[in-house]
mmCIF file of C-alpha atoms and ligand atoms in Angstrom:
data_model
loop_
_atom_site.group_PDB
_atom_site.id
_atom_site.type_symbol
_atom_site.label_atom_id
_atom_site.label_comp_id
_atom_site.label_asym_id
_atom_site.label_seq_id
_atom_site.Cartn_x
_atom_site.Cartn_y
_atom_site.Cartn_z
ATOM 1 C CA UNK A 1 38.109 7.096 -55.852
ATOM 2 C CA UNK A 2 39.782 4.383 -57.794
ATOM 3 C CA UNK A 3 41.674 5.389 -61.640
ATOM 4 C CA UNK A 4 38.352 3.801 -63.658
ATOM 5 C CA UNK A 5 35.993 5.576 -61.232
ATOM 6 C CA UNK A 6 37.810 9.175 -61.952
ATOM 7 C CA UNK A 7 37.820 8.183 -65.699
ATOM 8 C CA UNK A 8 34.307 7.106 -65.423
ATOM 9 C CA UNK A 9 33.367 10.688 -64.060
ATOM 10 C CA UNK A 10 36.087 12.194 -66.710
ATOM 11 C CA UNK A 11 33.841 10.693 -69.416
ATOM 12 C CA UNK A 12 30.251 11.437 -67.634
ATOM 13 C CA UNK A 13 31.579 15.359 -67.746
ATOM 14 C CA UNK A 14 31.976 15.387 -71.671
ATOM 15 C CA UNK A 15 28.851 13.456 -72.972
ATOM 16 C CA UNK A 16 30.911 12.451 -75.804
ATOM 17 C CA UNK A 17 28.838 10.745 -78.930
ATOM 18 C CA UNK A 18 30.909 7.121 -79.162
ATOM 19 C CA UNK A 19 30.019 4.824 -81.821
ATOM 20 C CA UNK A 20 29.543 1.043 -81.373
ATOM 21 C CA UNK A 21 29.764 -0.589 -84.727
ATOM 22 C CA UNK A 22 28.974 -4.261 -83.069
ATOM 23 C CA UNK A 23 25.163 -2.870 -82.063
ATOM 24 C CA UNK A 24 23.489 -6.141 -81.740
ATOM 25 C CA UNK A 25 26.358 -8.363 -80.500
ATOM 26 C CA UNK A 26 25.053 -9.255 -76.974
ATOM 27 C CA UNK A 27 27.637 -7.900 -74.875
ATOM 28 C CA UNK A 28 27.427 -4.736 -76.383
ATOM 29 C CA UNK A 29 23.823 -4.026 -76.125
ATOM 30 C CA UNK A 30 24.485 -4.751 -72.179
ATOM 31 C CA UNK A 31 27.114 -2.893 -72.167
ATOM 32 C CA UNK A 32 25.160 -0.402 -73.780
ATOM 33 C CA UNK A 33 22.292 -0.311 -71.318
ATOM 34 C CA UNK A 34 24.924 0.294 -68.653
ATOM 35 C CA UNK A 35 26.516 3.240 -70.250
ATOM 36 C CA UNK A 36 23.460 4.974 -70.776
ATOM 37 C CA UNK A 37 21.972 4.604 -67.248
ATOM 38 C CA UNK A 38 25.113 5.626 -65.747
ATOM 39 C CA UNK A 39 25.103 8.334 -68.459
ATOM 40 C CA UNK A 40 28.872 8.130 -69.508
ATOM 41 C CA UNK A 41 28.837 8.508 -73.002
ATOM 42 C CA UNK A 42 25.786 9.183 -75.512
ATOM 43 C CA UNK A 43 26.140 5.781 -77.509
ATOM 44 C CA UNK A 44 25.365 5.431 -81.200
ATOM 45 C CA UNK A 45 24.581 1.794 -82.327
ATOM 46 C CA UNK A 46 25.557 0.689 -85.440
ATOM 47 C CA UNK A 47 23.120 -2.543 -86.917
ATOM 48 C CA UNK A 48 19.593 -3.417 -87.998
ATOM 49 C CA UNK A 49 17.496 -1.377 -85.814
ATOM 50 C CA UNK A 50 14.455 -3.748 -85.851
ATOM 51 C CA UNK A 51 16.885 -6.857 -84.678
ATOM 52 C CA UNK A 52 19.046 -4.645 -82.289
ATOM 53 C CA UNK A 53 15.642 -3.430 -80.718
ATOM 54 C CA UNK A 54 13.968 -7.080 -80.601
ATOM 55 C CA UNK A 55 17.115 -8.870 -78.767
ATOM 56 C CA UNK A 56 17.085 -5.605 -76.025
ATOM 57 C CA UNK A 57 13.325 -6.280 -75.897
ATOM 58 C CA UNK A 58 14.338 -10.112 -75.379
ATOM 59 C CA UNK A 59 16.606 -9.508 -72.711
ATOM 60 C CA UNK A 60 14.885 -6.579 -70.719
ATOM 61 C CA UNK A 61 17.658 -3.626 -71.975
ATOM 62 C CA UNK A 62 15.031 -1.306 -71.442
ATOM 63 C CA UNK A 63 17.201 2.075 -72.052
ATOM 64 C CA UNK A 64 18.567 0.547 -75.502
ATOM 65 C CA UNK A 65 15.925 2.593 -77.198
ATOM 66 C CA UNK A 66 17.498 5.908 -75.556
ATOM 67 C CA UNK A 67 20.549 5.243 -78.221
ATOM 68 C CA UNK A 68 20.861 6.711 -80.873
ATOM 69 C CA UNK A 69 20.083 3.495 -83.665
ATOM 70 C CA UNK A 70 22.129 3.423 -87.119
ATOM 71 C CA UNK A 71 21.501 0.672 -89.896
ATOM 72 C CA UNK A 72 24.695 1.255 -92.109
ATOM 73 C CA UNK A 73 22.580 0.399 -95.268
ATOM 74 C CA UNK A 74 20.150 2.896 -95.216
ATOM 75 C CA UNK A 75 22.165 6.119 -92.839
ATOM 76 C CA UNK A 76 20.889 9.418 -94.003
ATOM 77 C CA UNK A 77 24.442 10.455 -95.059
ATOM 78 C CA UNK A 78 25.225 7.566 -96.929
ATOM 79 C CA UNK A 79 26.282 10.127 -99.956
ATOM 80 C CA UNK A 80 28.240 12.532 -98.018
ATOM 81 C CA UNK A 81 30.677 9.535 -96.596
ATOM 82 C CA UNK A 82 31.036 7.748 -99.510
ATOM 83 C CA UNK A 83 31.986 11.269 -101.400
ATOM 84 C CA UNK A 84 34.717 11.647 -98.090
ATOM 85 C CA UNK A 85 35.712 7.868 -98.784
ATOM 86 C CA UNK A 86 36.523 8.537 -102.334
ATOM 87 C CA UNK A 87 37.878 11.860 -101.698
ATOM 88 C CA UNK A 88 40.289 10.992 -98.924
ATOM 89 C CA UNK A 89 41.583 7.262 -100.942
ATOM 90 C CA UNK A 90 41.131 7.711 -104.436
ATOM 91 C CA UNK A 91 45.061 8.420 -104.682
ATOM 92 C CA UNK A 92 45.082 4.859 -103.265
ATOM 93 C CA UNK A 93 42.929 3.240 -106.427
ATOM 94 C CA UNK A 94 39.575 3.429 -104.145
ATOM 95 C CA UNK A 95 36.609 3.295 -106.864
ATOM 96 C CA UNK A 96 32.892 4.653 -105.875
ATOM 97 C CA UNK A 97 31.821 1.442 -106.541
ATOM 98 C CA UNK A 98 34.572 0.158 -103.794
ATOM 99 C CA UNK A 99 33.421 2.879 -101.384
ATOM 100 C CA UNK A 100 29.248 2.063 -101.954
ATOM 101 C CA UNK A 101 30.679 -1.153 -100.303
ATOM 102 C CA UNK A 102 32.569 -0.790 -97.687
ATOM 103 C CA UNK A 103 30.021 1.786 -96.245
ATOM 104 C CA UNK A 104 27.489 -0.570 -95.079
ATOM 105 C CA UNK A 105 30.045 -1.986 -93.110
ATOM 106 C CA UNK A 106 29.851 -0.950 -89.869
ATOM 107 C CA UNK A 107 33.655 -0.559 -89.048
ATOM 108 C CA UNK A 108 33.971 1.581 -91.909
ATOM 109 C CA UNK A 109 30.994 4.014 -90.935
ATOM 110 C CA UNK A 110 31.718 4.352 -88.043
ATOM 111 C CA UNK A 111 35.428 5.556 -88.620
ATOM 112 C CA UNK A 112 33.603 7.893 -91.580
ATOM 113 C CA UNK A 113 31.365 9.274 -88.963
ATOM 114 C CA UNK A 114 34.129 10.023 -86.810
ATOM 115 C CA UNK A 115 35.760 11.780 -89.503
ATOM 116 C CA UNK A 116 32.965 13.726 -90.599
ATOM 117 C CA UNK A 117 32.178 15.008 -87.001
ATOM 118 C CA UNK A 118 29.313 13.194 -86.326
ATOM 119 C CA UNK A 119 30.920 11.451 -83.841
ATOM 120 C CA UNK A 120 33.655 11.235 -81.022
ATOM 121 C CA UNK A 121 35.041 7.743 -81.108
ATOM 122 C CA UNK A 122 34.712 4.376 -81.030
ATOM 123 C CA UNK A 123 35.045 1.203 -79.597
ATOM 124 C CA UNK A 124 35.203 -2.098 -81.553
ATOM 125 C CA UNK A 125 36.753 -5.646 -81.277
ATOM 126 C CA UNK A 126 34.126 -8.125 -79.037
ATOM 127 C CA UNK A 127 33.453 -9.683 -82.541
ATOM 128 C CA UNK A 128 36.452 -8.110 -84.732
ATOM 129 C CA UNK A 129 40.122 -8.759 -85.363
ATOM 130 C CA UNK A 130 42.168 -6.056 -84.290
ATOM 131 C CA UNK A 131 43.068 -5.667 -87.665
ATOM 132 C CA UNK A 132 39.809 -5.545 -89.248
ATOM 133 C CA UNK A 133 39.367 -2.658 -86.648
ATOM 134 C CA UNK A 134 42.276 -0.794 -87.081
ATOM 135 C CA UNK A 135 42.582 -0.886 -90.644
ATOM 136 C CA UNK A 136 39.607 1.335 -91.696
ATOM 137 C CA UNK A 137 40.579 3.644 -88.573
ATOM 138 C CA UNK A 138 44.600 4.280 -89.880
ATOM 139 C CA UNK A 139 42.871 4.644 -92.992
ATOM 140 C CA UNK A 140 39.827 7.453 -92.662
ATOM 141 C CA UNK A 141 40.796 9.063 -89.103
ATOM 142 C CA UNK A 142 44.643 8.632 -89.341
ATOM 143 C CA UNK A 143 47.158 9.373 -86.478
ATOM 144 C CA UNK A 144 47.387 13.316 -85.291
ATOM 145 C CA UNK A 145 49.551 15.840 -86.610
ATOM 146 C CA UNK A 146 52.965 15.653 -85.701
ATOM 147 C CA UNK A 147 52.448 11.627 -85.233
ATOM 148 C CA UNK A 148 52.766 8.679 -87.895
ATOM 149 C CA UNK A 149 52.502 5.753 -85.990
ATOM 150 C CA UNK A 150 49.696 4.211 -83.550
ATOM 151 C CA UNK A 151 50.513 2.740 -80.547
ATOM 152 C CA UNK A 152 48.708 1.246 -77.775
ATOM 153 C CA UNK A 153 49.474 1.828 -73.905
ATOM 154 C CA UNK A 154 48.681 -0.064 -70.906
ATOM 155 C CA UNK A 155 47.826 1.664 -67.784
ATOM 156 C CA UNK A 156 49.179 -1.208 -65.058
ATOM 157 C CA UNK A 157 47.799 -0.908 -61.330
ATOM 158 C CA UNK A 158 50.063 -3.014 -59.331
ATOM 159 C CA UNK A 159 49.792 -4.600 -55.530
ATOM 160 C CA UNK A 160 53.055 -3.155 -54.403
ATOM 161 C CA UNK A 161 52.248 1.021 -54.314
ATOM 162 C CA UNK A 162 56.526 1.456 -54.048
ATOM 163 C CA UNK A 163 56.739 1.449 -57.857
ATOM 164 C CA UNK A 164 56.212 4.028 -60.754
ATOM 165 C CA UNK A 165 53.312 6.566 -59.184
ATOM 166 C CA UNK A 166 52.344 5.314 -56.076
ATOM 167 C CA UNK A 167 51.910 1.479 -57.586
ATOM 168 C CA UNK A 168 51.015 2.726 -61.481
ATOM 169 C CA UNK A 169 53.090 2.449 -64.588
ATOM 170 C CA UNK A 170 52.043 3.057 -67.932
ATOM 171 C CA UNK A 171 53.561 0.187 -70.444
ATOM 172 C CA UNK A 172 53.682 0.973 -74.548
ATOM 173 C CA UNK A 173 54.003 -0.239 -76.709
ATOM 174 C CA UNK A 174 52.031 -3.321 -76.169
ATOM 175 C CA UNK A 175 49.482 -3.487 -78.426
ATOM 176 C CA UNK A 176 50.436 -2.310 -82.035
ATOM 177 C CA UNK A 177 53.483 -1.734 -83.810
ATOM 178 C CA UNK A 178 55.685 -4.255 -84.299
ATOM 179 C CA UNK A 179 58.750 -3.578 -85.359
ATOM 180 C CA UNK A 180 59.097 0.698 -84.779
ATOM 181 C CA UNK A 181 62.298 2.355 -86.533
ATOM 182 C CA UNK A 182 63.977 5.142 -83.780
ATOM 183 C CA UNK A 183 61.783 7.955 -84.676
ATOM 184 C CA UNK A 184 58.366 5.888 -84.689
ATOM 185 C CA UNK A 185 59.521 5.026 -80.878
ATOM 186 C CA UNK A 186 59.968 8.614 -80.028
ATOM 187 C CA UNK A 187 56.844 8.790 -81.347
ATOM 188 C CA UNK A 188 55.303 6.409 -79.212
ATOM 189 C CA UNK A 189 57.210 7.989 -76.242
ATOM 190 C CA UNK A 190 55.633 11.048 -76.751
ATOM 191 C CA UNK A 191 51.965 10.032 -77.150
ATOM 192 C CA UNK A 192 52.396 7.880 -74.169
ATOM 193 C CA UNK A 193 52.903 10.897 -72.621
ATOM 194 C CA UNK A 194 49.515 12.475 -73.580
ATOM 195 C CA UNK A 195 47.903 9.062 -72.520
ATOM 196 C CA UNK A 196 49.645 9.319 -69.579
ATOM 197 C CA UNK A 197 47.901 12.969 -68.357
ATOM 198 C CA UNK A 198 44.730 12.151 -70.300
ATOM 199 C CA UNK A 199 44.068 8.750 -68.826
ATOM 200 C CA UNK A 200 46.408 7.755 -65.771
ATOM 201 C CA UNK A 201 46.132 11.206 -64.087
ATOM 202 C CA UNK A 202 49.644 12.226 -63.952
ATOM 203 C CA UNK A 203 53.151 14.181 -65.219
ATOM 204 C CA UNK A 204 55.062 11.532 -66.910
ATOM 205 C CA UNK A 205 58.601 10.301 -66.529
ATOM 206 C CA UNK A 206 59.480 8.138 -68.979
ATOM 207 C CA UNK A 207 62.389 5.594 -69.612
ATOM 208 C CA UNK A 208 62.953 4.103 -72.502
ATOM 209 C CA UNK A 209 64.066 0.787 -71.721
ATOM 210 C CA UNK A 210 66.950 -1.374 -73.018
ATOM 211 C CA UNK A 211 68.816 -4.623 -71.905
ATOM 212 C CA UNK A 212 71.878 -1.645 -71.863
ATOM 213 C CA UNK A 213 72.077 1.444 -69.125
ATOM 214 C CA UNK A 214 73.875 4.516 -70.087
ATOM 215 C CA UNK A 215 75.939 2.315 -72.269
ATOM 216 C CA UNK A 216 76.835 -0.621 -70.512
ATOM 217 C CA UNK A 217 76.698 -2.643 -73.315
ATOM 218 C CA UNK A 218 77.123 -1.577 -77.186
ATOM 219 C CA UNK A 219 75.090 -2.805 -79.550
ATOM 220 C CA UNK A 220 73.347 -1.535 -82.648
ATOM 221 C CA UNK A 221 69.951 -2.149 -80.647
ATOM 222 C CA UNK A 222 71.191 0.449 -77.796
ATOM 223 C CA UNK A 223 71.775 2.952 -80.452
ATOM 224 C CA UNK A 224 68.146 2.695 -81.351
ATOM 225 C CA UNK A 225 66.927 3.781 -77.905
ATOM 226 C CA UNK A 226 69.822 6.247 -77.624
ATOM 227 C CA UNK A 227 68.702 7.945 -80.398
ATOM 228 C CA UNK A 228 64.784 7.146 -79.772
ATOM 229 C CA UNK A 229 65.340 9.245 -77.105
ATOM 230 C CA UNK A 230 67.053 11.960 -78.567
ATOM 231 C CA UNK A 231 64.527 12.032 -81.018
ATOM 232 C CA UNK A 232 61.452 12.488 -78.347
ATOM 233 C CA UNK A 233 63.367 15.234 -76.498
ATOM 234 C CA UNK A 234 63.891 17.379 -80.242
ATOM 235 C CA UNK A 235 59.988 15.967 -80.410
ATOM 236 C CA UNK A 236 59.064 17.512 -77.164
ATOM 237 C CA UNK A 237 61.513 19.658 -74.964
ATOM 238 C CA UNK A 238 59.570 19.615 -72.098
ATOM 239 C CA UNK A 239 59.453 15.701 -71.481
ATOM 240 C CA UNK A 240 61.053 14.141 -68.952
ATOM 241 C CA UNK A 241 62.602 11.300 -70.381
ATOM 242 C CA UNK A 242 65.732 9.284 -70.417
ATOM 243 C CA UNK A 243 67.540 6.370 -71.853
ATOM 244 C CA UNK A 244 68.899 3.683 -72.717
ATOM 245 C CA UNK A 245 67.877 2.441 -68.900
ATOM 246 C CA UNK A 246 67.602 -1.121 -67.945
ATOM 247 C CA UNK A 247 63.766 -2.184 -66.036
ATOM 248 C CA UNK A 248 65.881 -2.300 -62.873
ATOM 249 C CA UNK A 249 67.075 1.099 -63.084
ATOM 250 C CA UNK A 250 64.355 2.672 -64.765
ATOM 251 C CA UNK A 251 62.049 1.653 -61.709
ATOM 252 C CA UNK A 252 63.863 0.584 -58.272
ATOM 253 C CA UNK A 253 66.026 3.991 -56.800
ATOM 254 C CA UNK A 254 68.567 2.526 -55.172
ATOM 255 C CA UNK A 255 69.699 0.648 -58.786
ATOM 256 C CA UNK A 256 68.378 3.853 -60.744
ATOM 257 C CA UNK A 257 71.482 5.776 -58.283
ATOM 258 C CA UNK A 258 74.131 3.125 -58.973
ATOM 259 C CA UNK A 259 73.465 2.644 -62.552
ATOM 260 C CA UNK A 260 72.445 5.813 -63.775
ATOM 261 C CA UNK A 261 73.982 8.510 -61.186
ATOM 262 C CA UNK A 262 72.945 12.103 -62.103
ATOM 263 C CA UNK A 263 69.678 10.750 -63.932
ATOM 264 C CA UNK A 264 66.219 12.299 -63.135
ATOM 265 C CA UNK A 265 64.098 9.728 -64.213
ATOM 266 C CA UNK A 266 66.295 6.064 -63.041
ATOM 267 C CA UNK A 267 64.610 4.585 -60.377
ATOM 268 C CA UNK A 268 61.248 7.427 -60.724
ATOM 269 C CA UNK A 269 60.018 6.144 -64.051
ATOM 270 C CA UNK A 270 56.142 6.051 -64.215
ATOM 271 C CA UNK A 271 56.055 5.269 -68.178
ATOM 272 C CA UNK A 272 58.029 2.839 -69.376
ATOM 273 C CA UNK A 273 58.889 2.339 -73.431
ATOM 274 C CA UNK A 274 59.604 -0.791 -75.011
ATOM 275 C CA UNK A 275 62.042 -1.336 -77.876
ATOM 276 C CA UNK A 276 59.122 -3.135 -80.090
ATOM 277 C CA UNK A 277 56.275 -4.656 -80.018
ATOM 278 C CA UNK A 278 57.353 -8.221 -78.219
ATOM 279 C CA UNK A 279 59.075 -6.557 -75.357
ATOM 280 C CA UNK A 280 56.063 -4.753 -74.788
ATOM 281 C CA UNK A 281 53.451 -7.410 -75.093
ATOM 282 C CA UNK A 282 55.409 -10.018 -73.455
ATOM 283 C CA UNK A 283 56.376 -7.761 -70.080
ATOM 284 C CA UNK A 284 52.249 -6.389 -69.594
ATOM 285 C CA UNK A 285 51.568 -9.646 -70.054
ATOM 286 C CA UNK A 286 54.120 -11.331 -67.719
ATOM 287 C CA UNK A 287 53.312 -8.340 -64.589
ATOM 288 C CA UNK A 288 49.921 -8.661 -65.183
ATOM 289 C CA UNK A 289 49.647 -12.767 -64.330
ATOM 290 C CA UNK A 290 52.952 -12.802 -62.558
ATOM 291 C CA UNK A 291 52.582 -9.404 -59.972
ATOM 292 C CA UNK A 292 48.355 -9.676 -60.519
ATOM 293 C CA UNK A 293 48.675 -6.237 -62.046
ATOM 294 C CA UNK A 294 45.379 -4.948 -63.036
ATOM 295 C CA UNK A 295 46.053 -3.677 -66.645
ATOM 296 C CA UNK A 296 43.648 -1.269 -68.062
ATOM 297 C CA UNK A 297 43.726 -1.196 -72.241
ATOM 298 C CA UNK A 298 44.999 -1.228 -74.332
ATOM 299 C CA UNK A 299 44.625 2.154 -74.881
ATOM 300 C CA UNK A 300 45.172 3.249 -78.027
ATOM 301 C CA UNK A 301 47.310 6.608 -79.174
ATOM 302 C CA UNK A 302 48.595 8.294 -81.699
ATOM 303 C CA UNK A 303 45.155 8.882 -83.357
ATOM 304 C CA UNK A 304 43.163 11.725 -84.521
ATOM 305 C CA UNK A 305 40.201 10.799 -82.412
ATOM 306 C CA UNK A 306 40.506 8.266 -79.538
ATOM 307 C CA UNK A 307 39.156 4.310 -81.454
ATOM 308 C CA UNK A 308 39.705 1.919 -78.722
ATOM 309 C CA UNK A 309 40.359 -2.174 -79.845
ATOM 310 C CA UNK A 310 38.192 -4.667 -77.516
ATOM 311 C CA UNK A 311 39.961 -8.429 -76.912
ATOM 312 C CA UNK A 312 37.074 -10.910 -78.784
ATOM 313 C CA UNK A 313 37.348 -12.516 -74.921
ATOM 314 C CA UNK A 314 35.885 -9.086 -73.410
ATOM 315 C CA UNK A 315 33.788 -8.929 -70.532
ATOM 316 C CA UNK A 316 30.390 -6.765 -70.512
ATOM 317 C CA UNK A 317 32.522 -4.502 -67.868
ATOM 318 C CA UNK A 318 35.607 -4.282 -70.191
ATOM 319 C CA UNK A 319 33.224 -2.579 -73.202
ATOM 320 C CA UNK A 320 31.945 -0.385 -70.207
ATOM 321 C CA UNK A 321 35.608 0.382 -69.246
ATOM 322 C CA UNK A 322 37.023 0.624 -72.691
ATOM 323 C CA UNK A 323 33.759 3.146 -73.545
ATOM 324 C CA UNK A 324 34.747 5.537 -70.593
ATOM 325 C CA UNK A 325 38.188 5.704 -71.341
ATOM 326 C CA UNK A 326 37.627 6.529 -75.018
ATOM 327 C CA UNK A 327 35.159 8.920 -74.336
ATOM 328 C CA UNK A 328 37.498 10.515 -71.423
ATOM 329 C CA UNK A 329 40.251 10.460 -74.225
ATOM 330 C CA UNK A 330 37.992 12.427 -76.410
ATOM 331 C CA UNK A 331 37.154 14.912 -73.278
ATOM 332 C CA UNK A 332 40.815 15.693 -72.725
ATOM 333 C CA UNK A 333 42.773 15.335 -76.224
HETATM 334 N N1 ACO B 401 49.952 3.459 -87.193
HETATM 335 C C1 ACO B 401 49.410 4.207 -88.195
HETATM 336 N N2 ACO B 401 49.127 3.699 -89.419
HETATM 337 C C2 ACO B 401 49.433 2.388 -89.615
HETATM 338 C C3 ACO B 401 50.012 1.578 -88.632
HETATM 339 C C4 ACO B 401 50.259 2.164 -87.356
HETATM 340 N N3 ACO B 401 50.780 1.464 -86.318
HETATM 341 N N4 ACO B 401 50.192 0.328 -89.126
HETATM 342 C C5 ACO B 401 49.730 0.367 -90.402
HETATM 343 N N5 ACO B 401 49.277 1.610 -90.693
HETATM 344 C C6 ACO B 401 48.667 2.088 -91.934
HETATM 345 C C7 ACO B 401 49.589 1.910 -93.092
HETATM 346 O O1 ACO B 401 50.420 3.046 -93.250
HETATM 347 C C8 ACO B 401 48.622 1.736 -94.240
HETATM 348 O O2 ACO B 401 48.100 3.013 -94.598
HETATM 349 P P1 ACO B 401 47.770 3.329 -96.136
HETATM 350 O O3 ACO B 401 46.770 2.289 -96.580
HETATM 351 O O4 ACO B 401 47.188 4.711 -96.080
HETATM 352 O O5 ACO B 401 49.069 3.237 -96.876
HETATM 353 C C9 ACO B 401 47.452 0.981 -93.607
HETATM 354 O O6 ACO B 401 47.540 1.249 -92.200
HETATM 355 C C10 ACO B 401 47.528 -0.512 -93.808
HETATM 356 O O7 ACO B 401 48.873 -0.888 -93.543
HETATM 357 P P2 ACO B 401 49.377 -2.383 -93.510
HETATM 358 O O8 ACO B 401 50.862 -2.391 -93.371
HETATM 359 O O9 ACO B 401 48.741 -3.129 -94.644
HETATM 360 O O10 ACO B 401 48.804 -2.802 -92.128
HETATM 361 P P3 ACO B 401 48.051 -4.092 -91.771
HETATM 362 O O11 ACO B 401 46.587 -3.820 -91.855
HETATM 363 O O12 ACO B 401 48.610 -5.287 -92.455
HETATM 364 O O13 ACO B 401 48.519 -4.226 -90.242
HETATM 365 C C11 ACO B 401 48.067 -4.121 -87.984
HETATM 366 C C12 ACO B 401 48.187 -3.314 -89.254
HETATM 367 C C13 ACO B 401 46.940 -5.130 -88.116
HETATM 368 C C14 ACO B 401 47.770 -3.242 -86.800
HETATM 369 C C15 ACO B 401 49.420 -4.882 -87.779
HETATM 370 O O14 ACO B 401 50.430 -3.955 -87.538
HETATM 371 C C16 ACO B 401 49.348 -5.864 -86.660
HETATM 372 O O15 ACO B 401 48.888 -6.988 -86.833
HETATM 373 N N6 ACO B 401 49.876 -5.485 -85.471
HETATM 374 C C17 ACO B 401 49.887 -6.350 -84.339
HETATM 375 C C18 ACO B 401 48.565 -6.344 -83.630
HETATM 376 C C19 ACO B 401 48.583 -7.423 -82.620
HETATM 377 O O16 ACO B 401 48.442 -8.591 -82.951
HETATM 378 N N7 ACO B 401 48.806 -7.040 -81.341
HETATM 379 C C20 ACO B 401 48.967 -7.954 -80.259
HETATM 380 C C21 ACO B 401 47.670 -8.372 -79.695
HETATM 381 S S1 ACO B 401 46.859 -7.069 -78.864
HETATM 382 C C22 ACO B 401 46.985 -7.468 -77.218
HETATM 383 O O17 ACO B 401 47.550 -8.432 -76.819
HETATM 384 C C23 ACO B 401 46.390 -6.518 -76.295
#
């Protein structure tokens, strides 16, 4: 069984409610119709039910009408979130008025809905900055306890099985954060670790990468990821994690031994940390094209309830993917 399959029966096990806010956007509704024959998630549609039902009718999506069918102007429990919206932002100037708004649209209902328990997660972004995604779900579901920052991992499934667990390596920050301070990177270390059991299948050993290994070079930059990872070992005694490590010797043994003698994780690292956001983005990026990794995500972490962010360039399969891992997320977090 490949990692998406096991995920895909992960998510078929919970029956977790996940909310599409983009309903009627094409690719959804197929998407949709997928999910719900393979029975991986019960999906709630967010959009005009009349229009969302007439373009499934138009293109045969038979099972649409098995979803569960929300128009954000008229949801029985308009009231209740708009009292939560007010409630939970008035400290930030949010008006009634403001919140009467902002709850007919869809990417802020669904992250009330989420919040009020009336559903598991969500998936957004085939229409949708990731911004305009994200910002109503740091907002109204927030990051967990113990965690301030959101970060977003990518599960890479290389060609060449000798690296990280047999030929996976979990990459994060790739997605979110730009610029973290040392303790927002700890952080990020240790939610990549949940991601890491919840999602990839497996204990993680994590390195928290630098262009410096066990001080080779000094630099106010290696301090950061010195004390990153002292930070996510206070954060979580348990983890196996080191740093600073170079990519070399966080991922190839024989450099790991040379560079890092005496270290558990040089040369073994299956999650690797990057110092900020361009590292991070830049190197999936790179091993994807470069090593034609398959890279599954981005996954995002850090929050109360699993919201997953969909590129605008998504396939039909990707919302499928992205719907299993977020309800799998919401199975096992
Ligand atoms: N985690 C948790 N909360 C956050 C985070 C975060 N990472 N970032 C911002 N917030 C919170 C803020 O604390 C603030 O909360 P408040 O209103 O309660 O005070 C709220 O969100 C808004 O904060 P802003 O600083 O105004 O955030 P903004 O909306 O401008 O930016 C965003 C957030 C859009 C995620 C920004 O950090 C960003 O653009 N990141 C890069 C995303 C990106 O382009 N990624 C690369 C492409 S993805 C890919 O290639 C797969």
């Amino acid at each position: 069984m490949t990692l998406l399959e096991r995920i895909k029966e992960r998510a078929k096990q919970g029956k977790k409610r996940i909310v599409l806010p983009e309903g009627a956007e094409h690719r959804t509704l197929r998407a949709a119709e997928i999910l719900i024959k393979e029975d991986i998630a019960q999906i709630i549609l967010l959009g005009n039910p009349e229009e969302l039902l007439s373009a499934a009718r138009d293109h045969n999506l038979s099972r649409i009408e098995k979803a569960t069918i929300i128009d954000p102007r008229s949801h029985p429990d308009k009231e209740k979130y708009i009292d939560l919206m007010v409630e939970l932002r008035k400290h930030k100037g949010l008006t009634r008025t403001d919140a009467e708004r902002l709850i007919e649209d869809p990417l802020y209902l669904a992250t009330l809905m989420i919040k009020a328990g009336d559903a598991d997660g969500e998936v957004a972004g085939a229409m949708n900055s990731t911004g305009d995604v994200l910002r109503p779900a740091f907002q109204y579901v927030r990051t967990k306890p113990g965690i301030s920052v959101v970060s977003g991992a990518f599960i890479m499934i290389l060609k060449d099985r000798e690296y990280g667990e047999d030929g996976i390596l979990v990459f994060a920050d790739c997605a979110v954060h730009p610029d973290p301070t040392e303790s927002e990177l700890a952080e990020i270390a240790v939610a990549t670790a949940s991601t890491t059991r919840a999602i990839a299948g497996f204990e993680p050993r994590i390195a928290m990468l630098s262009f410096s290994t066990m001080g080779s070079a000094k630099h106010p930059m290696v301090d950061k990821i010195i004390n990153a990872t002292r930070i996510a070992r206070e954060m979580a005694p348990d983890l196996q994690i080191d740093g600073e490590l170079q990519a070399d010797a966080a991922i190839i043994d024989t450099i790991g031994q040379s560079k890092a003698p005496g270290s558990s994780i040089a040369g073994k690292a299956n999650v690797l940390i990057f110092p900020n956001l361009e590292c991070g983005n830049i190197a999936y990026k790179l091993v994807q094209r470069l090593a034609h990794a398959e890279a599954i995500g981005p996954v995002l972490q850090g929050m109360a309830a699993p919201i997953n962010d969909l590129s605008r360039g998504c396939s039909v399969s990707d919302i499928v993917n992205l719907v299993a891992i977020t309800a799998s997320q919401a199975s096992r977090e």
